[in-house]
XYZ file of C-alpha atoms in Angstrom:
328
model
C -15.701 -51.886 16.064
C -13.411 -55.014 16.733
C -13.565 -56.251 13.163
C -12.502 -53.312 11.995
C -9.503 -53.211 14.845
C -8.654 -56.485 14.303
C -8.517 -54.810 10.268
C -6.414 -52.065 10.912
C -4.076 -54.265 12.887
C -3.824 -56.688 10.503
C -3.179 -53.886 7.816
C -0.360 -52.584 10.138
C 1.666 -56.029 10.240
C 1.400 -56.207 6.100
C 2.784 -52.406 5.585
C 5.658 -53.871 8.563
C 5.964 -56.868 6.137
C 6.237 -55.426 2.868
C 8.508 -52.984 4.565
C 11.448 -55.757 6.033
C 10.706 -57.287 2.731
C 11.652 -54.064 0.843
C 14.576 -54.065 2.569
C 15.469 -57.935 2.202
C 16.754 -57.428 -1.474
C 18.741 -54.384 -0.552
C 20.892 -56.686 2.313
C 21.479 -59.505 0.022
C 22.832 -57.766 -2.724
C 25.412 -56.038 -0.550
C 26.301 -59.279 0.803
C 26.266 -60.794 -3.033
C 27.936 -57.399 -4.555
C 31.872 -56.222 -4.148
C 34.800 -54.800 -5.174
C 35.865 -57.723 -7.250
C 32.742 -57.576 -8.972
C 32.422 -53.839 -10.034
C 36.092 -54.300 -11.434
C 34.841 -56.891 -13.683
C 32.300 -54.559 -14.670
C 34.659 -51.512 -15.539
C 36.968 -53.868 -17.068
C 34.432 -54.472 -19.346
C 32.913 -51.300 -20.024
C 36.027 -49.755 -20.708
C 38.117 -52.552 -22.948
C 34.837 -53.604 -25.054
C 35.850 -57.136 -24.911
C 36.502 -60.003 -23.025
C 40.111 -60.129 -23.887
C 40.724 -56.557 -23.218
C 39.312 -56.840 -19.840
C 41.736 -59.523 -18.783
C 44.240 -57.068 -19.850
C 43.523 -54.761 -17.908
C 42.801 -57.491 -14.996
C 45.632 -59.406 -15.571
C 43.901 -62.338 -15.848
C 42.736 -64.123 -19.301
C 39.876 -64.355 -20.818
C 38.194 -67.418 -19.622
C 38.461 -66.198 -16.292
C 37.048 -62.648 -17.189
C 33.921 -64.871 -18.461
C 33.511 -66.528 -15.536
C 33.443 -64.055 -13.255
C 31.069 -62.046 -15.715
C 28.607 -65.037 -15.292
C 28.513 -65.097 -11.525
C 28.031 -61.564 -10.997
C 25.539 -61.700 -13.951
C 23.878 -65.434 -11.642
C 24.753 -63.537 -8.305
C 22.285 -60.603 -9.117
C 20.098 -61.661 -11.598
C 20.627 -59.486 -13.948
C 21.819 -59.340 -17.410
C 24.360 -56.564 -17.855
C 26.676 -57.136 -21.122
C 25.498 -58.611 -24.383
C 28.134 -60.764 -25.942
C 28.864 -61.259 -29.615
C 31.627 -61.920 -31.951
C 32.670 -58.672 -31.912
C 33.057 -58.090 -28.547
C 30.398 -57.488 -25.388
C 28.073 -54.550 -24.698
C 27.005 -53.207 -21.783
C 23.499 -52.948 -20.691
C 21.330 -50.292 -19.652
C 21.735 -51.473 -16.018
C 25.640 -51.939 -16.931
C 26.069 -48.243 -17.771
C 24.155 -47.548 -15.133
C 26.464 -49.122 -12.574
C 29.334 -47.689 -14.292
C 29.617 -44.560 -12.269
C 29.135 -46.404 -8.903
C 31.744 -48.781 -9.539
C 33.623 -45.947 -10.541
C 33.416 -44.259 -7.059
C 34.292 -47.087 -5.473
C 37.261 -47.698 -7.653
C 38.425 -44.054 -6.347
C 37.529 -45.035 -2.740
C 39.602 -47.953 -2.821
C 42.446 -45.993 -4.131
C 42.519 -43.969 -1.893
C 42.552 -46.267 0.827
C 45.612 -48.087 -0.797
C 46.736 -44.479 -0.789
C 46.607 -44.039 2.906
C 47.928 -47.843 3.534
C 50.797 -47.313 1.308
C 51.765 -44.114 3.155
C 52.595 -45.720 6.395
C 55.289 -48.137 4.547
C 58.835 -47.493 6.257
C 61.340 -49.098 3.788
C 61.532 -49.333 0.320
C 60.497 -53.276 -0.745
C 57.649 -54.599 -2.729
C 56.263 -54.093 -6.025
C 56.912 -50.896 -8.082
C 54.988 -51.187 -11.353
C 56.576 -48.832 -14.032
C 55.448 -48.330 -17.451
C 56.858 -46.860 -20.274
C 57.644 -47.040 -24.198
C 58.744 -49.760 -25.633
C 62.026 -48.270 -26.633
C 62.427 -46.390 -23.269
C 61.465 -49.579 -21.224
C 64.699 -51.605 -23.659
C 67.121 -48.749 -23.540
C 66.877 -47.150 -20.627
C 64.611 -48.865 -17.926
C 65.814 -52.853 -18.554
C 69.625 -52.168 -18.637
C 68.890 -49.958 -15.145
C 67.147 -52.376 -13.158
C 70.156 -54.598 -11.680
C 71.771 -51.018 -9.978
C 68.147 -50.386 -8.649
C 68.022 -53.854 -7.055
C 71.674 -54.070 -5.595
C 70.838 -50.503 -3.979
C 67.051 -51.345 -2.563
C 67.719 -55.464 -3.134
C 64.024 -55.877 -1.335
C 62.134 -53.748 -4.391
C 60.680 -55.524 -7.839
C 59.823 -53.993 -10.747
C 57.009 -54.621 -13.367
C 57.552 -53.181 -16.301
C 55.113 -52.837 -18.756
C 56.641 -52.157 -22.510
C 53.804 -50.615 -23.697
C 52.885 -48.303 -26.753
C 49.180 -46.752 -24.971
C 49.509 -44.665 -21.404
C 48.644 -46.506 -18.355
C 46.268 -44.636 -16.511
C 47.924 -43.815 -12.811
C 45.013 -42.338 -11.595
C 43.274 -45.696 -11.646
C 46.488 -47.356 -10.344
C 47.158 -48.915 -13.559
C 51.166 -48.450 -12.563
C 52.980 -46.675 -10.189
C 55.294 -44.476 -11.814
C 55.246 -43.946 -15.906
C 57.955 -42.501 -18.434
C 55.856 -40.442 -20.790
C 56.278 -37.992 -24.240
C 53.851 -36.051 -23.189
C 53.328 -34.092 -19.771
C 50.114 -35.111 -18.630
C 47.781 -32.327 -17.495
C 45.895 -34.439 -14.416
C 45.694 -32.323 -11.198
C 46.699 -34.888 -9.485
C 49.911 -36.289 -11.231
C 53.219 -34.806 -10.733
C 55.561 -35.070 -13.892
C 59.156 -34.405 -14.094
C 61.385 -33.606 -17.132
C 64.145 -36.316 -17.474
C 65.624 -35.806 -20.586
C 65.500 -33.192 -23.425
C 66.864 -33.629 -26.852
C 66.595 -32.455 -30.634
C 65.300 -34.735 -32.907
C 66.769 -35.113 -36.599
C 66.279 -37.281 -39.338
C 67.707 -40.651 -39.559
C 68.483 -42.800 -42.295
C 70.547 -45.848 -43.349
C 73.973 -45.159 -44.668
C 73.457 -46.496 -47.800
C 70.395 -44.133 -48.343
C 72.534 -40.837 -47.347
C 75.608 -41.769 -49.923
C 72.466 -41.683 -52.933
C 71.186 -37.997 -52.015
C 74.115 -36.415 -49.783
C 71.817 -33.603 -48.341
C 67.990 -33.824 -48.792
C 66.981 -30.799 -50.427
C 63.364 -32.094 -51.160
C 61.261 -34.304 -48.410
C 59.274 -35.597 -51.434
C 62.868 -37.169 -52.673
C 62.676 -39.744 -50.413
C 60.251 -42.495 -48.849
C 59.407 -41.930 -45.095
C 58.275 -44.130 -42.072
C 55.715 -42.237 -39.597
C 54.281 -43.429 -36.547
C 50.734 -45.150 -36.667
C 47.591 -43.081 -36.110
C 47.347 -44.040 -32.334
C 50.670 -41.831 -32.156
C 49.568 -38.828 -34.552
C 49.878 -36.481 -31.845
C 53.436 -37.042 -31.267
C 55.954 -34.282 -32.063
C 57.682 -36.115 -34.619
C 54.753 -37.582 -36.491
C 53.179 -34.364 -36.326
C 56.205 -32.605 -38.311
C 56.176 -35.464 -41.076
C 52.562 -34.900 -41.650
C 52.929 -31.361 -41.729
C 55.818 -31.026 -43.914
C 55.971 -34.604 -45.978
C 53.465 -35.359 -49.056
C 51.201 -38.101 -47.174
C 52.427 -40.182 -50.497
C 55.800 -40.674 -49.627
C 54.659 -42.041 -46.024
C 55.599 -45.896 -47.072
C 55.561 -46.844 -43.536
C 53.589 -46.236 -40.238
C 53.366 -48.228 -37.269
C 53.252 -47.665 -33.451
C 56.820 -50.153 -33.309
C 59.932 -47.709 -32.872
C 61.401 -50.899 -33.008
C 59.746 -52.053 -36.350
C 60.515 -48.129 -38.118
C 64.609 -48.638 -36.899
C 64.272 -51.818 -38.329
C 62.868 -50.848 -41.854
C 65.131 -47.961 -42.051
C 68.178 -49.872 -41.352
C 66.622 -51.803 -44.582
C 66.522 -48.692 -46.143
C 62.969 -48.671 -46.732
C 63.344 -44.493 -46.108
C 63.977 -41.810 -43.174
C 62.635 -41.572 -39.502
C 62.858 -38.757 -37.010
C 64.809 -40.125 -33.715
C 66.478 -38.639 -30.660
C 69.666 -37.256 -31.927
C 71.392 -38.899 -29.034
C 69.998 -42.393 -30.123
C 71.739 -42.531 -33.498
C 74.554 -44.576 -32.440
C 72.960 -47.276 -30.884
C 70.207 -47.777 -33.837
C 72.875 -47.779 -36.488
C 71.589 -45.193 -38.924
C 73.453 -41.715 -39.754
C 72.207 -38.155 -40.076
C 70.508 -37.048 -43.104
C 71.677 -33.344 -42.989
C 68.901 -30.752 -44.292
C 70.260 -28.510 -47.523
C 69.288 -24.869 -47.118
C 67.071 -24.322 -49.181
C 64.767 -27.137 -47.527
C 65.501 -25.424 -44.214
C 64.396 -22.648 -45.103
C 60.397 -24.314 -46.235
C 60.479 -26.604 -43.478
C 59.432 -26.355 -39.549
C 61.644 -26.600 -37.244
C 62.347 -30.472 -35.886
C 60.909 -31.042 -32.797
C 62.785 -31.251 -29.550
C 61.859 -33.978 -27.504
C 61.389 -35.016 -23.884
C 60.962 -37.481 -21.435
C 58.586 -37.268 -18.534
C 58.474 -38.769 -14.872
C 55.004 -39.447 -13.779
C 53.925 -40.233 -10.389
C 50.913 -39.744 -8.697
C 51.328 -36.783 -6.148
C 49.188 -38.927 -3.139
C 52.062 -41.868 -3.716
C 55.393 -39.621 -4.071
C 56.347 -40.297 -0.516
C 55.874 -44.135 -0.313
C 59.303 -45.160 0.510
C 59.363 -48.147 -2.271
C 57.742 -45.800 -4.782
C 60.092 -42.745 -3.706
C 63.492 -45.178 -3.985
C 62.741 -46.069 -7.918
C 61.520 -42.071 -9.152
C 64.799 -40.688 -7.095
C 66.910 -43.488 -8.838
C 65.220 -42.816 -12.470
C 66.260 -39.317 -11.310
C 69.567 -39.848 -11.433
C 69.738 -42.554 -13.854
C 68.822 -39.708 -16.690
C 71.362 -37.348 -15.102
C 74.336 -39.380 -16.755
C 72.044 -41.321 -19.515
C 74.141 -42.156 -22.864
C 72.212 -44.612 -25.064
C 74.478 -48.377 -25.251
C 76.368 -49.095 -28.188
């Protein structure tokens, strides 16, 4: 009868054992697991590659490698294959991804609720727009923003793809496109009718363009499709005369002040890009679609509307686009 006491005891302080050490694992990989971490990870699993990870970090790429191999060292684990092509995640990776995910939300929303209690407008303000917008109508606006709020700076990214706001990607974006996110706010800033553009030179040959197969073209690149414009040159333009297509408005002003062939621009931009009207003959007006009209969104995220640095730079883009005339 004591054997088998002293048995069952004995049982009782291994199941106690292997319990604690069931839970042993579980402490030190919250204490060897954070934020930092799981950003490395999403960075990863969304950009594909170690460079595009540091993008979206803002750090480079040896860093983003480094930090891959402690987490990877930290946990034990392997989570992204490498290769020239870029990395992959794991099975364990993908599995992390939504967890890392709701944290990333979490901590959001905590900067959210942080944010909310600023009193004055100072800090950082991240904006991000189009590369055109950002030169024409963002750059040239920034000295009035700082000698009215002289405690605010702006980052401005220039770039052709959408920063994501709901990830905090930027603060505030100028957009084509409303976005449809439930919780974005978007504004109309400017409206105006597009028409076709061409270089001088081009216009004297062919006076009014009675054919859109009697001239060469320049499209936006396939990343930009969807746009308005791009959609009404693929719709009404034999794909053969497209000579040109890139994701640059820069680069398609440029080529068509070369007189490479026609764009579609802002009417109210062709002064300032140096290239004239191509009027429309009737008889193409009447086979064609309409041109587009296009606009300009505001974008904010609604939780961040009322942070006073945040609120300062949407009011002033606000009124900014009230009186907007392209330079000369």
């Amino acid at each position: 009868m004591q054997a088998r006491s002293s048995m069952a005891a004995k049982t009782d302080r291994d199941r106690k054992h292997a319990s604690a050490g069931s839970r042993e694992p579980s402490a030190a990989l919250t204490r060897r697991l954070n934020w930092d971490d799981l950003e490395v990870l999403l960075a990863l699993a969304r950009a594909g590659t170690l460079t595009g990870a540091g993008q979206r970090l803002g750090v480079n790429t040896t860093t983003v490698g480094r930090r891959l191999d402690g987490l990877e060292a930290a946990l034990g684990v392997h989570l992204f294959d490498r290769s020239p092509s870029g990395v992959a995640a794991t099975e364990l990776a993908r599995g992390l991804v939504p967890i890392a995910e709701a944290m990333e939300r979490s901590v959001a929303d905590a900067l959210r609720l942080v944010e909310g209690r600023e009193t004055e407008a100072e800090g950082l303000v991240r904006v991000s727009a189009p590369p055109g917008i950002a030169n024409w109508f963002i750059a040239p606006a920034i000295a009035r923003l700082r000698a009215r709020h002289p405690k605010l700076i702006v980052e401005l990214d220039a770039a052709v793809g959408y920063a994501d706001l709901t990830r905090r990607e930027a603060d505030i974006a100028l957009r084509s496109v409303r976005p449809r996110a439930g919780d974005l706010i978007a504004l109309r800033l400017i409206e105006a009718e597009s028409t076709i553009a061409a270089a001088p030179e081009l216009i004297r040959k062919i006076q009014k363009l009675e054919d859109t197969s009697a001239i060469d073209w320049i499209n936006w690149g396939p990343d930009l499709a969807s746009l308005p414009d791009a959609r009404w040159i693929a719709d009404n333009v034999d794909p053969t005369r497209v000579v040109l297509r890139t994701s640059s408005m820069d680069a398609q002003i440029q080529a068509a002040r070369a007189g490479l062939g026609a764009i579609i621009v802002g009417r109210p931009f062709l002064d300032w890009i140096e290239l004239d009207e191509l009027p429309l003959g009737p008889k193409l007006t009447k086979r064609v679609s309409a041109l587009p009209t296009g606009s300009l969104w505001l974008v904010g995220h609604k939780a961040l509307r009322g942070v006073p640095r945040i609120r300062a730079v949407w009011d002033f883009l606000v009124e900014e686009a009230a009186g907007f005339k392209p330079p000369r």
